[in-house]
Amino acid sequence: MFNIKERIYSGENVIGTMLTIFDNPDIAKLIQVSGFDFFIIDCEHGNFDYTKVAGILAVAREAGIPGFVRVPEARREVVLKYMDMGARGLLLPNTDTPEQAQALVEYSKYAPVGNRGMSLTRAHSGFVNPADPFAYMRKANEETVLMVQIESPTGLANIEHILDVEGIDVAFVGPNDLSQSMGILGEFDNREFIAALERIVEAAKKRNKPCGVHFGDLKWVKYWMEKGMNINLWSSDMKLLCDAAREGLKQLR
């Protein structure tokens, strides 16, 4: 499996999609053969249970595609379980403060960066006890990607402090929630909204950290890629299926 962290820090553009509803483990392989670089399992809004997530991440490892999880909160039990399943990284929604970002690092990174609980013979290690546990934990810390999702004016106001937290890699934007909290829901061409995302891009750029956004509309994905966002999500499993079905049926009828 390629090192997605190296790719995004080098400035390369990577494109993923969001899993929102389909919990068959083979969905990971389908996303890989479709050409996506990674995917995120939505455990904030989605109803995936732990066993289903573990199955998807297992197939992802075999298929060679990085699987991430959007966690519902930065709580020790939640973060630890997804990391032990072999998630390549986590996305924390509604990140408003550096304290929230620090909690994500604390529970997902091994010491001395964080305080992740040790259980080394798990899915994340291929069920093989590492010969050198210290080297293994250092490598795990280095390769894990932690993303904070900015979805409110408070998060925007604190973006610089949030990105200053050691261990946080990516500033990620939730455009629907952010625009809603700004009182301009869905107005992605609004000057105030564009200025907000430009501030996030600039804050990430100054700290040599990647940033990204999630849109269903290709127009906006392309727009923000050109503005410097290089780890982006396009659409979702459900939307991709429905859009393709509607287009095909339109032609048949």
Coordinates of C-alpha atoms in Angstrom, one line a residue:
M1 CA 0.0 0.0 0.0
F2 CA 1.3 3.4 -0.9
N3 CA 2.1 6.0 1.8
I4 CA -0.7 8.5 1.4
K5 CA 0.9 10.8 4.0
E6 CA 4.0 11.2 1.9
R7 CA 1.9 11.9 -1.2
I8 CA -0.2 14.7 0.4
Y9 CA 2.8 16.4 2.1
S10 CA 4.6 16.4 -1.2
G11 CA 1.7 18.4 -2.6
E12 CA 0.3 15.7 -4.8
N13 CA -3.5 15.8 -5.4
V14 CA -5.4 12.8 -4.1
I15 CA -9.1 12.2 -4.5
G16 CA -11.3 10.1 -2.2
T17 CA -15.0 9.5 -1.6
M18 CA -17.2 9.1 1.5
L19 CA -18.8 5.8 2.5
T20 CA -22.2 6.7 3.9
I21 CA -24.4 3.6 3.6
F22 CA -22.9 0.5 1.9
D23 CA -21.3 -1.7 4.5
N24 CA -20.3 -4.8 2.5
P25 CA -16.5 -5.2 2.9
D26 CA -16.1 -5.4 -0.9
I27 CA -17.0 -1.8 -1.2
A28 CA -13.4 -1.0 -0.4
K29 CA -12.2 -3.0 -3.5
L30 CA -14.9 -1.4 -5.7
I31 CA -13.6 2.1 -4.7
Q32 CA -10.0 1.0 -5.4
V33 CA -10.8 -0.4 -8.9
S34 CA -12.8 2.7 -9.7
G35 CA -9.6 4.7 -9.3
F36 CA -10.0 6.6 -6.0
D37 CA -6.9 7.1 -3.9
F38 CA -8.6 6.7 -0.6
F39 CA -12.0 6.6 1.2
I40 CA -13.5 7.8 4.5
I41 CA -16.1 5.7 6.3
D42 CA -18.6 8.1 7.8
C43 CA -19.2 7.0 11.4
E44 CA -20.5 10.5 12.3
H45 CA -23.7 10.4 10.3
G46 CA -23.5 6.8 9.1
N47 CA -24.8 3.8 11.0
F48 CA -21.8 1.5 10.6
D49 CA -21.1 -0.7 13.6
Y50 CA -17.6 -1.7 14.6
T51 CA -17.7 -5.1 13.0
K52 CA -18.7 -3.7 9.6
V53 CA -16.0 -1.0 9.7
A54 CA -13.4 -3.7 10.6
G55 CA -14.4 -5.7 7.6
I56 CA -14.2 -2.8 5.2
L57 CA -10.8 -1.8 6.5
A58 CA -9.6 -5.4 6.2
V59 CA -10.4 -5.5 2.5
A60 CA -8.9 -2.1 2.0
R61 CA -5.6 -3.3 3.4
E62 CA -5.6 -6.3 1.0
A63 CA -6.7 -4.1 -1.9
G64 CA -4.0 -1.5 -1.2
I65 CA -6.2 1.5 -0.7
P66 CA -6.0 3.7 2.4
G67 CA -9.2 3.6 4.5
F68 CA -10.0 6.4 6.9
V69 CA -12.8 6.8 9.5
R70 CA -14.7 10.0 10.3
V71 CA -15.2 9.4 14.1
P72 CA -18.2 10.7 15.9
E73 CA -16.1 12.3 18.6
A74 CA -12.5 12.4 20.0
R75 CA -13.2 9.9 22.8
R76 CA -10.6 7.3 23.8
E77 CA -12.7 4.1 23.3
V78 CA -13.9 5.3 19.9
V79 CA -10.5 6.4 18.5
L80 CA -8.6 3.4 19.9
K81 CA -11.0 0.9 18.3
Y82 CA -10.8 2.4 14.8
M83 CA -7.0 2.7 15.0
D84 CA -6.7 -1.0 16.2
M85 CA -8.9 -2.0 13.2
G86 CA -6.2 -0.6 10.9
A87 CA -7.6 2.8 9.9
R88 CA -4.9 4.7 8.1
G89 CA -6.1 7.9 9.6
L90 CA -9.1 9.7 11.3
L91 CA -11.2 12.7 10.5
L92 CA -12.7 14.6 13.5
P93 CA -15.8 16.5 12.6
N94 CA -16.8 19.9 14.1
T95 CA -13.3 20.7 15.4
D96 CA -13.7 24.1 17.1
T97 CA -10.7 24.2 19.4
P98 CA -7.1 23.1 19.7
E99 CA -8.1 21.1 22.8
Q100 CA -10.3 18.9 20.6
A101 CA -7.5 18.4 18.1
Q102 CA -5.1 17.5 21.0
A103 CA -7.5 14.9 22.3
L104 CA -7.5 13.3 18.8
V105 CA -3.7 13.1 18.8
E106 CA -3.7 11.9 22.4
Y107 CA -5.8 8.8 21.7
S108 CA -4.6 7.9 18.2
K109 CA -0.8 8.3 18.5
Y110 CA 1.6 6.2 20.6
A111 CA 3.9 7.8 23.2
P112 CA 5.7 10.1 23.2
V113 CA 3.4 12.0 20.7
G114 CA 0.2 10.8 22.3
N115 CA -1.0 8.1 24.7
R116 CA -2.6 5.5 22.5
G117 CA -3.3 2.2 24.3
M118 CA -1.0 -0.7 23.3
S119 CA -2.4 -3.8 21.7
L120 CA 0.1 -4.6 19.0
T121 CA -1.1 -8.0 17.8
R122 CA -4.2 -6.7 16.1
A123 CA -5.5 -6.0 12.6
H124 CA -3.4 -2.8 12.4
S125 CA -0.2 -4.9 12.6
G126 CA -1.5 -7.8 10.4
F127 CA -2.0 -9.8 13.6
V128 CA 1.8 -10.2 13.8
N129 CA 3.6 -9.2 17.0
P130 CA 6.3 -6.7 15.9
A131 CA 9.9 -7.8 16.5
D132 CA 10.7 -4.3 17.5
P133 CA 7.7 -2.7 19.1
F134 CA 9.3 0.7 19.5
A135 CA 10.2 0.9 15.8
Y136 CA 6.7 -0.3 14.9
M137 CA 5.0 2.4 17.0
R138 CA 7.3 5.1 15.6
K139 CA 6.3 4.1 12.1
A140 CA 2.6 4.0 13.0
N141 CA 2.8 7.5 14.4
E142 CA 4.6 8.7 11.3
E143 CA 2.2 7.2 8.8
T144 CA -1.1 7.9 10.6
V145 CA -3.0 10.9 9.1
L146 CA -5.1 13.0 11.4
M147 CA -7.6 15.4 9.9
V148 CA -9.6 18.1 11.6
Q149 CA -12.9 19.2 10.0
I150 CA -13.7 22.9 10.2
E151 CA -17.5 23.4 10.2
S152 CA -18.2 26.5 12.1
P153 CA -17.1 30.2 12.5
T154 CA -15.5 29.1 15.9
G155 CA -13.4 26.5 14.1
L156 CA -12.5 29.0 11.5
A157 CA -11.5 31.6 14.1
N158 CA -9.2 29.0 15.7
I159 CA -7.8 27.4 12.6
E160 CA -4.2 28.6 13.1
H161 CA -4.1 27.3 16.7
I162 CA -5.8 24.0 15.7
L163 CA -3.2 23.4 13.0
D164 CA -0.4 24.3 15.4
V165 CA -1.2 21.1 17.4
E166 CA 1.6 18.6 16.9
G167 CA 0.3 15.5 15.2
I168 CA -2.5 17.2 13.2
D169 CA -1.9 16.8 9.5
V170 CA -4.8 18.1 7.5
A171 CA -7.3 21.0 7.7
F172 CA -10.5 19.6 6.1
V173 CA -13.7 21.6 5.4
G174 CA -17.3 20.5 5.7
P175 CA -18.9 23.0 3.3
N176 CA -22.5 22.3 4.2
D177 CA -22.2 22.7 7.9
L178 CA -19.8 25.6 7.6
S179 CA -22.0 27.5 5.2
Q180 CA -25.0 26.7 7.3
S181 CA -23.4 28.0 10.5
M182 CA -22.4 31.1 8.6
G183 CA -26.1 31.7 7.6
I184 CA -25.4 31.1 3.9
L185 CA -26.3 27.4 3.5
G186 CA -25.2 26.1 0.1
E187 CA -24.0 29.5 -1.1
F188 CA -20.6 28.1 -2.1
D189 CA -19.9 31.1 -4.4
N190 CA -20.6 33.6 -1.6
R191 CA -17.6 35.9 -1.1
E192 CA -17.7 35.3 2.7
F193 CA -17.6 31.5 2.2
I194 CA -14.8 31.7 -0.3
A195 CA -12.8 34.0 2.0
A196 CA -13.3 31.5 4.8
L197 CA -11.9 28.6 2.8
E198 CA -9.0 30.8 1.5
R199 CA -8.1 31.5 5.2
I200 CA -7.9 27.8 5.8
V201 CA -5.8 27.2 2.7
E202 CA -3.4 30.0 3.8
A203 CA -3.2 28.7 7.4
A204 CA -2.3 25.2 6.1
K205 CA 0.1 26.5 3.6
K206 CA 2.0 28.6 6.2
R207 CA 2.5 25.5 8.3
N208 CA 3.3 23.2 5.3
K209 CA 0.3 21.1 6.0
P210 CA -2.2 19.8 3.4
C211 CA -5.9 20.8 3.3
G212 CA -9.0 19.7 1.6
V213 CA -12.8 19.8 1.2
H214 CA -15.7 17.5 0.4
F215 CA -18.1 18.4 -2.5
G216 CA -20.6 16.4 -4.6
D217 CA -20.2 18.9 -7.4
L218 CA -17.1 18.4 -9.5
K219 CA -17.0 22.1 -10.3
W220 CA -16.2 23.0 -6.7
V221 CA -13.7 20.1 -6.2
K222 CA -11.8 21.4 -9.2
Y223 CA -12.1 25.0 -8.1
W224 CA -10.5 24.3 -4.7
M225 CA -7.9 22.0 -6.1
E226 CA -6.7 24.9 -8.2
K227 CA -6.7 27.1 -5.0
G228 CA -4.3 24.7 -3.3
M229 CA -6.4 22.0 -1.6
N230 CA -4.9 18.6 -2.4
I231 CA -6.7 16.0 -0.3
N232 CA -10.3 16.1 -1.4
L233 CA -13.4 14.1 -1.3
W234 CA -15.8 13.9 -4.3
S235 CA -19.3 12.6 -3.7
S236 CA -20.3 9.5 -1.8
D237 CA -21.2 5.8 -2.4
M238 CA -24.9 6.6 -2.3
K239 CA -24.7 9.7 -4.5
L240 CA -22.4 8.0 -7.1
L241 CA -24.9 5.1 -7.5
C242 CA -28.0 7.4 -7.7
D243 CA -26.4 9.8 -10.1
A244 CA -25.2 7.0 -12.5
A245 CA -28.6 5.3 -12.3
R246 CA -30.5 8.5 -13.0
E247 CA -28.3 9.3 -16.0
G248 CA -28.6 5.9 -17.5
L249 CA -32.4 5.7 -17.0
K250 CA -32.8 9.1 -18.5
Q251 CA -31.2 7.8 -21.7
L252 CA -33.2 4.6 -21.7
R253 CA -36.6 6.4 -21.2

